[in-house]
Coordinates of C-alpha atoms and ligand atoms in Angstrom, one line a residue:
X1 CA 5.3 21.5 -9.3
X2 CA 4.8 20.2 -5.8
X3 CA 8.1 18.4 -5.3
X4 CA 11.5 17.9 -6.8
X5 CA 12.4 15.1 -4.4
X6 CA 10.6 12.9 -1.9
X7 CA 11.2 13.0 1.8
X8 CA 13.4 9.9 1.9
X9 CA 15.7 10.8 -0.8
X10 CA 18.2 13.6 -0.1
X11 CA 21.8 12.8 1.0
X12 CA 25.0 14.6 1.9
X13 CA 25.8 14.6 -1.9
X14 CA 22.8 16.9 -2.4
X15 CA 24.1 19.6 -0.1
X16 CA 23.8 23.0 -1.9
X17 CA 20.9 22.0 -4.1
X18 CA 17.7 24.0 -4.2
X19 CA 14.8 21.5 -3.6
X20 CA 11.1 21.4 -3.0
X21 CA 9.4 18.8 -0.8
X22 CA 5.8 18.0 -0.1
X23 CA 4.4 15.9 2.7
X24 CA 2.8 15.7 6.2
X25 CA 4.1 17.4 9.3
X26 CA 5.2 14.7 11.6
X27 CA 6.3 17.1 14.4
X28 CA 7.5 20.6 15.0
X29 CA 10.0 21.8 17.6
X30 CA 10.9 25.4 18.6
X31 CA 14.4 26.3 19.7
X32 CA 14.4 30.1 20.2
X33 CA 15.1 31.5 16.8
X34 CA 15.0 28.1 15.1
X35 CA 12.0 26.1 14.3
X36 CA 12.4 22.5 13.1
X37 CA 9.7 20.5 11.3
X38 CA 9.9 16.9 10.4
X39 CA 8.3 16.4 7.0
X40 CA 7.0 12.9 6.2
X41 CA 5.9 11.0 3.2
X42 CA 5.9 7.3 2.4
X43 CA 9.6 7.4 1.5
X44 CA 10.9 8.9 4.8
X45 CA 11.3 12.0 6.9
X46 CA 13.3 15.1 6.1
X47 CA 14.1 17.8 8.6
X48 CA 13.1 21.4 7.7
X49 CA 14.7 24.4 9.4
X50 CA 13.1 27.8 9.7
X51 CA 15.3 30.7 10.9
X52 CA 13.7 33.6 12.7
X53 CA 16.5 35.9 11.8
X54 CA 16.3 35.1 8.1
X55 CA 12.6 35.4 7.7
X56 CA 10.4 36.3 10.8
X57 CA 7.1 35.9 8.9
X58 CA 8.0 32.5 7.6
X59 CA 9.1 31.3 11.0
X60 CA 5.9 32.5 12.6
X61 CA 4.0 30.5 9.9
X62 CA 6.1 27.4 10.7
X63 CA 5.4 27.7 14.4
X64 CA 1.7 27.5 13.6
X65 CA 1.9 24.2 11.7
X66 CA 0.1 21.4 13.4
X67 CA 0.6 17.6 13.2
X68 CA -0.5 16.1 9.9
X69 CA -0.8 19.5 8.1
X70 CA 0.0 19.0 4.4
X71 CA 2.7 21.4 3.3
X72 CA 5.2 22.0 0.6
X73 CA 8.5 23.7 1.3
X74 CA 11.3 25.1 -0.9
X75 CA 14.8 25.6 0.3
X76 CA 18.5 24.7 0.2
X77 CA 19.9 21.3 1.3
X78 CA 22.6 21.8 4.0
X79 CA 24.7 19.5 6.1
X80 CA 23.3 19.0 9.6
X81 CA 25.6 19.8 12.5
X82 CA 23.7 17.3 14.7
X83 CA 23.4 14.2 12.5
X84 CA 20.7 11.5 13.0
X85 CA 22.2 8.1 12.0
X86 CA 18.8 6.4 12.4
X87 CA 17.4 8.2 9.4
X88 CA 18.3 7.8 5.7
X89 CA 18.2 11.6 5.4
X90 CA 19.8 12.1 8.8
X91 CA 22.9 13.9 7.4
X92 CA 21.1 16.8 5.9
X93 CA 18.3 19.3 6.5
X94 CA 16.5 21.9 4.4
X95 CA 17.0 25.6 5.1
X96 CA 13.5 26.7 4.1
X97 CA 13.0 29.9 2.0
X98 CA 9.3 29.4 1.1
X99 CA 6.5 27.3 2.5
X100 CA 2.9 26.7 1.5
X101 CA 0.2 25.1 3.6
X102 CA -1.7 22.8 1.1
X103 CA -4.1 21.6 3.7
X104 CA -4.6 22.0 7.4
X105 CA -5.4 19.0 9.7
X106 CA -7.3 18.5 12.8
X107 CA -5.3 17.0 15.7
X108 CA -5.1 13.3 14.8
X109 CA -6.7 11.0 17.3
X110 CA -3.6 8.9 17.7
X111 CA 0.1 9.4 17.0
X112 CA 1.1 8.7 13.4
X113 CA 4.4 7.0 14.3
X114 CA 5.9 3.5 14.2
X115 CA 4.6 2.9 17.8
X116 CA 1.2 4.5 18.2
X117 CA -0.9 5.2 21.2
X118 CA -4.1 4.4 19.3
X119 CA -6.3 1.4 20.2
X120 CA -7.4 -1.1 17.6
X121 CA -11.0 0.4 17.1
X122 CA -9.8 3.9 16.8
X123 CA -7.1 3.0 14.3
X124 CA -9.7 1.0 12.2
X125 CA -12.1 3.9 12.2
X126 CA -9.4 6.3 11.0
X127 CA -7.7 3.7 8.8
X128 CA -6.5 6.4 6.4
X129 CA -4.3 7.8 9.2
X130 CA -3.2 4.4 10.5
X131 CA -2.2 3.6 6.9
X132 CA 0.3 6.6 7.1
X133 CA 2.2 4.8 9.9
X134 CA 5.5 3.3 8.6
X135 CA 5.0 -0.3 9.7
X136 CA 1.5 -0.5 8.2
X137 CA 2.6 1.2 5.0
X138 CA 5.5 -1.1 4.8
X139 CA 3.2 -4.1 5.0
X140 CA 0.9 -2.9 2.3
X141 CA 3.8 -2.0 0.0
X142 CA 5.3 -5.4 0.7
X143 CA 2.0 -7.1 -0.2
X144 CA 2.1 -5.2 -3.5
X145 CA 5.6 -6.5 -4.3
X146 CA 4.6 -10.1 -3.5
X147 CA 1.5 -9.8 -5.8
X148 CA 3.6 -8.3 -8.6
X149 CA 6.3 -11.0 -8.2
X150 CA 3.6 -13.7 -8.2
X151 CA 2.2 -12.5 -11.5
X152 CA 5.6 -12.2 -13.0
X153 CA 6.6 -15.7 -11.9
X154 CA 3.4 -17.4 -13.0
X155 CA 3.3 -15.6 -16.3
X156 CA 6.9 -16.8 -17.0
X157 CA 5.7 -20.3 -16.3
X158 CA 3.0 -19.8 -19.0
X159 CA 0.0 -19.2 -16.7
X160 CA -2.9 -17.1 -17.9
X161 CA -4.7 -14.7 -15.6
X162 CA -8.5 -15.1 -16.0
X163 CA -11.1 -13.2 -14.0
X164 CA -14.0 -15.3 -12.8
X165 CA -17.4 -13.8 -11.7
X166 CA -18.1 -12.5 -8.3
X167 CA -21.9 -13.0 -8.6
X168 CA -22.2 -16.8 -8.7
X169 CA -24.0 -19.8 -7.3
X170 CA -22.9 -21.3 -4.1
X171 CA -19.7 -23.3 -4.1
X172 CA -19.4 -25.5 -1.1
X173 CA -16.0 -25.1 0.5
X174 CA -17.2 -25.8 4.0
X175 CA -18.4 -22.3 5.0
X176 CA -21.6 -20.3 4.6
X177 CA -22.1 -18.1 1.6
X178 CA -22.6 -14.4 1.5
X179 CA -25.7 -13.9 -0.7
X180 CA -26.8 -11.0 -2.9
X181 CA -30.5 -10.6 -3.7
X182 CA -31.3 -10.2 -7.4
X183 CA -33.7 -7.3 -8.2
X184 CA -34.4 -8.6 -11.6
X185 CA -35.2 -12.1 -10.5
X186 CA -37.5 -11.7 -7.5
X187 CA -36.8 -14.0 -4.6
X188 CA -33.6 -15.3 -6.2
X189 CA -30.0 -14.8 -5.0
X190 CA -26.5 -14.8 -6.1
X191 CA -23.8 -16.1 -3.8
X192 CA -20.3 -14.6 -3.5
X193 CA -17.6 -17.1 -4.3
X194 CA -15.9 -18.9 -1.5
X195 CA -13.4 -19.6 -4.2
X196 CA -13.4 -19.7 -8.0
X197 CA -13.2 -23.5 -7.7
X198 CA -15.8 -24.6 -10.3
X199 CA -14.9 -21.9 -12.7
X200 CA -11.3 -22.7 -12.8
X201 CA -12.2 -26.4 -13.4
X202 CA -14.4 -25.2 -16.3
X203 CA -11.5 -23.2 -17.7
X204 CA -9.5 -26.5 -17.8
X205 CA -12.3 -28.1 -19.8
X206 CA -12.1 -25.1 -22.1
X207 CA -8.4 -25.8 -22.7
X208 CA -6.7 -22.9 -20.7
X209 CA -4.3 -25.4 -19.3
X210 CA -2.5 -23.1 -16.8
X211 CA -4.8 -20.6 -15.0
X212 CA -4.2 -18.3 -12.2
X213 CA -5.9 -15.4 -10.5
X214 CA -5.2 -13.2 -7.5
X215 CA -8.8 -13.2 -6.3
X216 CA -11.1 -12.1 -3.5
X217 CA -13.0 -14.9 -1.9
X218 CA -15.8 -14.6 0.6
X219 CA -16.7 -16.9 3.5
X220 CA -19.3 -16.2 6.1
X221 CA -17.7 -18.0 8.9
X222 CA -17.8 -17.3 12.6
X223 CA -14.8 -15.0 12.9
X224 CA -11.8 -16.3 14.6
X225 CA -8.8 -14.1 15.5
X226 CA -7.1 -14.4 12.2
X227 CA -10.0 -14.7 9.8
X228 CA -11.5 -12.1 7.4
X229 CA -14.9 -12.5 5.8
X230 CA -13.2 -11.5 2.5
X231 CA -9.7 -12.5 1.8
X232 CA -7.4 -13.0 -1.2
X233 CA -6.1 -16.1 -2.8
X234 CA -3.5 -16.9 -5.4
X235 CA -5.8 -19.3 -7.1
X236 CA -4.4 -21.8 -9.7
X237 CA -5.4 -24.7 -11.9
X238 CA -3.5 -26.8 -14.4
X239 CA -4.4 -29.5 -16.9
X240 CA -2.6 -32.8 -17.8
X241 CA -0.7 -32.8 -14.5
X242 CA -0.1 -35.1 -11.6
X243 CA 0.3 -34.1 -8.0
X244 CA 4.0 -34.0 -8.6
X245 CA 3.7 -31.3 -11.3
X246 CA 1.6 -29.1 -9.1
X247 CA 3.8 -29.5 -6.0
X248 CA 6.9 -28.7 -8.1
X249 CA 5.3 -25.6 -9.7
X250 CA 4.1 -24.1 -6.5
X251 CA 7.2 -25.0 -4.5
X252 CA 8.9 -23.1 -7.3
X253 CA 6.6 -20.1 -6.8
X254 CA 7.1 -20.1 -3.0
X255 CA 10.9 -20.4 -3.3
X256 CA 10.9 -17.6 -5.8
X257 CA 8.9 -15.3 -3.6
X258 CA 11.1 -16.0 -0.6
X259 CA 14.1 -15.4 -2.8
X260 CA 13.0 -12.2 -4.5
X261 CA 11.0 -10.6 -1.6
X262 CA 13.3 -11.7 1.3
X263 CA 16.5 -12.9 -0.3
X264 CA 16.0 -16.2 1.5
X265 CA 16.8 -19.6 0.1
X266 CA 14.3 -22.1 1.4
X267 CA 15.8 -25.3 0.0
X268 CA 13.7 -28.3 -1.0
X269 CA 10.4 -28.7 0.9
X270 CA 10.0 -32.0 2.8
X271 CA 6.8 -34.0 2.4
X272 CA 4.9 -35.8 5.0
X273 CA 1.7 -37.8 4.8
X274 CA -1.3 -36.6 6.8
X275 CA -1.1 -39.8 8.9
X276 CA 2.5 -39.3 9.7
X277 CA 2.0 -35.6 10.6
X278 CA -0.7 -36.6 13.1
X279 CA 1.4 -39.4 14.6
X280 CA 4.5 -37.3 15.0
X281 CA 3.0 -33.9 15.8
X282 CA -0.7 -34.3 16.4
X283 CA -1.4 -31.8 13.7
X284 CA -1.9 -31.6 9.9
X285 CA 0.1 -28.4 10.0
X286 CA 3.1 -29.0 12.2
X287 CA 5.5 -26.2 13.0
X288 CA 8.8 -27.8 12.0
X289 CA 11.0 -25.0 13.4
X290 CA 11.5 -27.4 16.4
X291 CA 11.3 -31.1 17.1
X292 CA 9.7 -32.2 20.3
X293 CA 8.1 -35.1 18.4
X294 CA 5.4 -37.3 19.9
X295 CA 6.5 -40.7 21.2
X296 CA 3.8 -43.3 21.8
X297 CA 4.1 -45.0 25.1
X298 CA 1.4 -47.7 25.0
X299 CA 3.9 -50.5 25.0
X300 CA 5.8 -49.2 28.1
X301 CA 3.0 -47.5 30.0
X302 CA 0.2 -49.9 29.9
X303 CA -0.3 -53.0 32.1
X304 CA 1.6 -51.6 35.1
X305 CA -1.5 -50.9 37.2
X306 CA -2.2 -47.2 36.4
X307 CA -5.9 -47.4 35.5
X308 CA -6.0 -44.1 33.5
X309 CA -3.3 -45.4 31.1
X310 CA -4.5 -49.0 31.1
X311 CA -7.9 -47.9 29.8
X312 CA -6.7 -45.4 27.3
X313 CA -6.6 -45.9 23.6
X314 CA -3.3 -43.9 23.3
X315 CA -0.6 -42.9 25.8
X316 CA 1.6 -40.4 24.2
X317 CA 4.2 -37.8 25.3
X318 CA 6.7 -35.2 24.4
X319 CA 10.1 -34.4 25.9
X320 CA 11.0 -30.8 26.7
X321 CA 14.8 -30.6 26.7
X322 CA 16.3 -29.1 29.8
X323 CA 12.9 -28.0 31.2
X324 CA 12.8 -30.1 34.5
X325 CA 14.2 -27.2 36.6
X326 CA 11.9 -24.7 35.1
X327 CA 8.8 -26.4 36.5
X328 CA 8.1 -26.2 40.2
X329 CA 5.0 -28.1 41.5
X330 CA 3.1 -24.8 41.2
X331 CA 4.2 -24.4 37.6
X332 CA 3.1 -27.9 36.8
X333 CA -0.3 -27.3 38.4
X334 CA -0.7 -24.1 36.4
X335 CA 0.2 -25.9 33.1
X336 CA -2.2 -28.7 34.0
X337 CA -5.0 -26.2 34.5
X338 CA -4.1 -24.6 31.2
X339 CA -4.4 -28.0 29.5
X340 CA -7.7 -28.6 31.3
X341 CA -9.4 -25.4 30.0
X342 CA -12.4 -26.2 27.7
X343 CA -10.5 -25.0 24.7
X344 CA -8.0 -27.9 25.1
X345 CA -10.0 -30.2 27.3
X346 CA -7.2 -32.5 28.7
X347 CA -8.3 -34.6 31.7
X348 CA -4.9 -34.3 33.3
X349 CA -1.2 -34.0 32.6
X350 CA 1.4 -36.6 33.7
X351 CA 5.0 -35.5 34.0
X352 CA 8.3 -37.2 34.5
X353 CA 11.5 -35.3 35.4
X354 CA 14.7 -37.0 34.4
X355 CA 17.2 -36.7 37.2
X356 CA 20.0 -38.3 35.3
X357 CA 21.3 -40.7 38.0
X358 CA 18.8 -43.4 36.9
X359 CA 16.0 -41.9 39.1
X360 CA 13.0 -39.9 38.2
X361 CA 10.5 -37.6 39.7
X362 CA 7.0 -38.2 38.4
X363 CA 3.3 -37.6 39.1
X364 CA 2.8 -41.3 38.5
X365 CA 5.8 -42.5 40.5
X366 CA 3.5 -44.6 42.6
X367 CA 2.7 -46.8 39.6
X368 CA 6.0 -46.9 37.8
X369 CA 9.4 -47.9 39.1
X370 CA 12.5 -46.0 38.0
X371 CA 13.2 -48.9 35.7
X372 CA 9.8 -48.5 34.1
X373 CA 10.3 -44.8 33.7
X374 CA 13.8 -45.4 32.2
X375 CA 12.0 -47.2 29.4
X376 CA 9.9 -44.1 28.8
X377 CA 13.0 -41.9 28.8
X378 CA 14.6 -44.1 26.3
X379 CA 11.7 -43.7 23.9
X380 CA 12.5 -40.0 23.9
X381 CA 16.3 -40.2 24.2
X382 CA 15.7 -38.0 27.3
X383 CA 18.7 -37.0 29.4
X384 CA 19.3 -35.4 32.8
X385 CA 17.3 -32.2 33.3
X386 CA 14.7 -33.1 30.6
X387 CA 11.0 -33.0 31.3
X388 CA 8.6 -35.5 29.8
X389 CA 4.9 -34.7 29.6
X390 CA 2.4 -37.5 28.9
X391 CA -1.3 -37.4 27.9
X392 CA -3.7 -40.3 27.4
X393 CA -7.2 -41.0 26.1
X394 CA -8.9 -41.4 22.8
X395 CA -6.3 -41.1 19.9
X396 CA -7.5 -38.1 17.9
X397 CA -8.4 -36.0 20.9
X398 CA -5.2 -36.8 22.8
X399 CA -3.0 -36.0 19.8
X400 CA -4.8 -32.6 19.4
X401 CA -4.3 -31.8 23.1
X402 CA -0.6 -32.8 23.0
X403 CA -0.2 -30.6 19.9
X404 CA -1.3 -27.6 21.9
X405 CA 1.1 -28.5 24.6
X406 CA 4.0 -28.9 22.1
X407 CA 3.3 -25.5 20.6
X408 CA 3.0 -23.9 24.1
X409 CA 6.4 -25.4 25.1
X410 CA 7.8 -24.3 21.8
X411 CA 6.7 -20.8 22.6
X412 CA 8.0 -20.9 26.1
X413 CA 11.3 -22.3 25.1
X414 CA 11.8 -19.7 22.4
X415 CA 12.0 -22.4 19.7
X416 CA 9.7 -20.6 17.2
X417 CA 12.6 -18.4 16.0
X418 CA 11.8 -15.3 13.9
X419 CA 13.4 -15.4 10.5
X420 CA 13.5 -19.2 10.6
X421 CA 11.2 -20.7 7.8
X422 CA 10.3 -24.4 7.7
X423 CA 8.1 -25.3 4.8
X424 CA 6.4 -28.6 4.5
X425 CA 4.0 -30.4 2.1
X426 CA 1.4 -32.4 3.8
X427 CA 0.0 -35.0 1.4
X428 CA -2.4 -37.9 1.2
X429 CA -5.3 -36.5 3.2
X430 CA -8.3 -38.6 3.8
X431 CA -11.0 -38.0 1.1
X432 CA -13.9 -38.1 3.4
X433 CA -14.6 -37.4 7.1
X434 CA -17.4 -39.2 8.9
X435 CA -19.4 -36.9 11.1
X436 CA -21.0 -38.8 13.9
X437 CA -23.6 -36.1 14.7
X438 CA -25.0 -35.6 11.3
X439 CA -24.3 -39.2 10.3
X440 CA -22.8 -38.2 7.0
X441 CA -19.6 -37.8 5.2
X442 CA -18.0 -34.4 4.7
X443 CA -15.4 -33.7 2.1
X444 CA -12.1 -33.1 3.8
X445 CA -10.9 -30.7 1.1
X446 CA -13.9 -30.1 -1.1
X447 CA -16.3 -32.2 -3.2
X448 CA -14.3 -31.9 -6.4
X449 CA -11.2 -33.6 -5.0
X450 CA -10.2 -36.9 -6.5
X451 CA -9.4 -40.0 -4.6
X452 CA -5.9 -41.4 -5.2
X453 CA -5.9 -43.4 -8.4
X454 CA -5.5 -46.7 -6.5
X455 CA -8.6 -45.9 -4.4
X456 CA -10.9 -45.1 -7.3
X457 CA -12.2 -48.6 -7.8
X458 CA -12.9 -48.9 -4.0
X459 CA -14.7 -45.6 -4.0
X460 CA -17.0 -46.7 -6.8
X461 CA -17.7 -50.1 -5.4
X462 CA -16.7 -50.3 -1.8
X463 CA -18.9 -50.4 1.4
X464 CA -19.3 -47.8 4.0
X465 CA -16.2 -48.7 6.0
X466 CA -14.1 -48.6 2.8
X467 CA -15.1 -45.0 2.3
X468 CA -13.6 -43.9 5.6
X469 CA -10.2 -45.2 4.5
X470 CA -10.1 -43.5 1.1
X471 CA -7.2 -41.3 0.5
X472 CA -7.4 -38.1 -1.5
X473 CA -4.9 -36.7 -4.0
X474 CA -4.9 -33.6 -1.9
X475 CA -2.0 -31.5 -0.4
X476 CA -1.4 -28.6 1.8
X477 CA 1.6 -26.2 2.0
X478 CA 2.5 -25.4 5.6
X479 CA 5.1 -23.0 6.7
X480 CA 6.0 -22.7 10.4
X481 CA 2.7 -24.3 11.4
X482 CA 0.6 -22.0 9.3
X483 CA -1.4 -23.4 6.4
X484 CA -0.4 -21.3 3.4
X485 CA -2.5 -23.2 0.9
X486 CA -4.0 -26.4 -0.3
X487 CA -5.3 -28.1 -3.4
X488 CA -5.9 -31.4 -5.0
X489 CA -6.1 -33.4 -8.2
X490 CA -9.8 -33.2 -9.2
X491 CA -12.3 -35.6 -10.3
X492 CA -12.8 -35.2 -14.1
X493 CA -15.2 -38.1 -14.7
X494 CA -18.9 -37.7 -14.3
X495 CA -19.6 -41.0 -12.7
X496 CA -17.0 -40.6 -10.0
X497 CA -18.2 -37.0 -9.3
X498 CA -21.8 -38.2 -9.1
X499 CA -20.6 -41.0 -6.7
X500 CA -18.8 -38.4 -4.5
X501 CA -21.9 -36.2 -4.3
X502 CA -23.9 -39.2 -3.3
X503 CA -21.5 -40.0 -0.5
X504 CA -21.7 -36.4 0.6
X505 CA -25.4 -36.8 1.0
X506 CA -26.6 -35.0 -2.2
X507 CA -29.6 -36.6 -3.9
X508 CA -29.2 -37.0 -7.7
X509 CA -31.6 -34.0 -8.1
X510 CA -29.7 -31.8 -5.7
X511 CA -26.4 -32.6 -7.3
X512 CA -27.8 -31.9 -10.8
X513 CA -29.4 -28.6 -9.7
X514 CA -26.2 -27.3 -8.0
X515 CA -23.5 -28.8 -10.2
X516 CA -25.2 -30.1 -13.3
X517 CA -23.1 -27.6 -15.3
X518 CA -19.8 -29.0 -14.0
X519 CA -20.9 -32.7 -14.5
X520 CA -22.2 -31.7 -17.9
X521 CA -18.9 -30.2 -18.8
X522 CA -17.2 -33.5 -17.7
X523 CA -19.1 -35.2 -20.5
X524 CA -17.6 -32.9 -23.2
X525 CA -13.9 -33.6 -23.1
X526 CA -12.6 -32.7 -19.6
X527 CA -8.9 -33.2 -19.3
X528 CA -7.3 -34.6 -16.1
X529 CA -6.6 -31.5 -14.0
X530 CA -5.7 -30.3 -10.5
X531 CA -4.8 -27.1 -8.7
X532 CA -4.1 -25.2 -5.6
X533 CA -4.8 -21.9 -3.8
X534 CA -2.6 -20.0 -1.5
X535 CA -4.0 -17.7 1.1
X536 CA -2.4 -14.5 -0.1
X537 CA -2.9 -12.3 3.0
X538 CA -1.5 -15.1 5.2
X539 CA 1.4 -15.7 2.9
X540 CA 2.4 -12.1 3.1
X541 CA 2.1 -12.2 6.9
X542 CA 4.2 -15.3 7.2
X543 CA 6.9 -13.9 4.8
X544 CA 7.1 -10.9 7.1
X545 CA 7.2 -13.2 10.2
X546 CA 3.9 -11.7 11.5
X547 CA 0.8 -13.4 12.6
X548 CA -2.1 -11.1 11.9
X549 CA -3.4 -11.0 8.3
X550 CA -5.3 -7.9 9.1
X551 CA -2.0 -5.9 9.1
X552 CA -1.6 -6.9 5.4
X553 CA -5.0 -5.8 4.3
X554 CA -5.5 -2.1 3.5
X555 CA -9.1 -2.0 4.7
X556 CA -9.7 -5.0 7.0
X557 CA -12.8 -5.9 8.9
X558 CA -12.8 -6.2 12.7
X559 CA -13.7 -9.2 14.8
X560 CA -17.4 -8.9 14.2
X561 CA -17.0 -8.6 10.5
X562 CA -17.5 -4.8 10.6
X563 CA -15.7 -2.2 8.5
X564 CA -15.3 0.5 11.2
X565 CA -14.3 3.2 8.7
X566 CA -17.3 3.1 6.4
X567 CA -19.4 1.6 9.3
X568 CA -20.9 -1.4 7.5
X569 CA -22.8 -3.8 7.5
X570 CA -25.6 -1.3 7.8
X571 CA -29.3 -1.2 7.1
X572 CA -30.6 -0.2 3.7
X573 CA -33.5 2.0 2.9
X574 CA -37.0 0.5 3.1
X575 CA -37.4 1.3 -0.6
X576 CA -34.3 -0.6 -1.5
X577 CA -35.5 -3.5 0.6
X578 CA -38.8 -3.7 -1.2
X579 CA -37.1 -3.4 -4.6
X580 CA -35.1 -6.5 -3.7
X581 CA -38.1 -8.3 -2.3
X582 CA -36.5 -8.6 1.1
X583 CA -39.6 -7.4 2.9
X584 CA -43.2 -7.6 2.0
X585 CA -44.3 -4.3 0.5
X586 CA -46.8 -2.2 2.4
X587 CA -49.4 -3.2 -0.1
X588 CA -48.7 -6.9 0.5
X589 CA -49.1 -6.3 4.2
X590 CA -52.5 -4.8 3.7
X591 CA -53.6 -7.7 1.7
Ligands
LIG1 N1 -10.6 -23.9 -3.9 C1 -9.7 -24.5 -2.9 C2 -9.7 -23.6 -1.7 O1 -10.2 -22.5 -1.7 C3 -8.3 -24.6 -3.4 C4 -8.1 -25.6 -4.4 O2 -8.5 -26.7 -4.3 O3 -7.5 -25.2 -5.4 O4 -9.3 -24.0 -0.6

């Protein structure tokens, strides 16, 4: 037997018991005749005491223990004279009578503690040690409980978990595919799924009316800070449902997860159309923990002789409450420069400080009287001490830029409060996006998304301009400005699906070659269906009030898509390359 208890378990009520613990040496301290060792496992830390006077050999052995040695120790639980209120086991210690070193350890390259001195790369390389640190362990254990609860909830709702294949044919979800060469089919490749999208739709045709899977998805995207080439989704699909059924089911799941995993009641989720979200917040994933809503100023800012605004499609601003005194001329200059960085690309930034006595201080004071500016202030309901920021230009761009400023001000003003959760359904996305450069439409969600029922007819028969205005039966769940998931009602009719592929620039032959199986299935009794997928890693991070999904993945990849521990991607042997027809063989080269 290695242990009678774990290292987080013993309490004052256990005093007097004979116990055996096993774990890792966190730290050792010598005090003359006494040696203290903190023994750690995933449940906690227990203090071991070795007494020189009782057993000199054992004490000598204890003094030789290094950090991260794996040991087991037998002894009696006793009350500590010097209690540690910060530890669950802080009232007791173990008077050790026997100890065995189960395995020695080299000195770890960074400290295995809540706060570590190890840099990112080092911790990734020695992930097994990083995973011993309490905050990392806590996240992984939390993730497990969210997964188990998800399964439990969905199973109770009648969902069936079905595994779909990992070696498939490309599914366009807007990213590049990872591909796997087929040895048995020279020159041919599988693709790793960007999502199980087509398979889950096929399952609906097969009659499994409620499907889910907690599933790995793969997208070969340029890596941004919070992206992983492989990530996990809670993937779902349902038959004979409207948008309402799906939103209710997954609002139910989300509320249940917050309730069971955090003890938080989220209340009902508000809904907002895509258009409204852009108009009020300049983003299709607004952070609703704070207001600072956009107000359009065209009406009051144009036609007063300020050429920049006069020629702009949109003049729009936000009001930062009580911020006037926080911005000196220098601060405003700095913020303007921040807005002008290429990542945001604003041309300039206009401000108006509300003095409160009917006067204003503004960068465009030359063009606007106090009376004019009063009309602006009224749009925002601004009061003394408030700061108004205004941008102008082409509508889409200007809104995006102002969204960045709103978020920045939210951060500076401490409005993104930890522990505050503001969920939101964004609905009625456009079906198609026109891309000026490639002169073609892209699917805003994916090519299987249905237009809203009332737009079906226009989609089949309308002209080019009509297509730009089509609305999709698509929806996203957003929490605190983070997109948790999205989905849609699907097309289940061959003709409409064929039309959509055509709009997306597929020839009939291409559509048939890539998706003939799906369109074929639509001809054999496909029920109306729809679904959704949540980003599981992200959901876990948001639940925990954290930003990095990496901290919720046991073995994540770094910014360049590399697994630092196993050091991959890596070359494969020439022989393996040849077997996979990835390089001409030596013989071919000769010929
Ligand atoms: N397959 C979609 C995605 O991965 C989700 C869905 O439409 O259900 O985003």
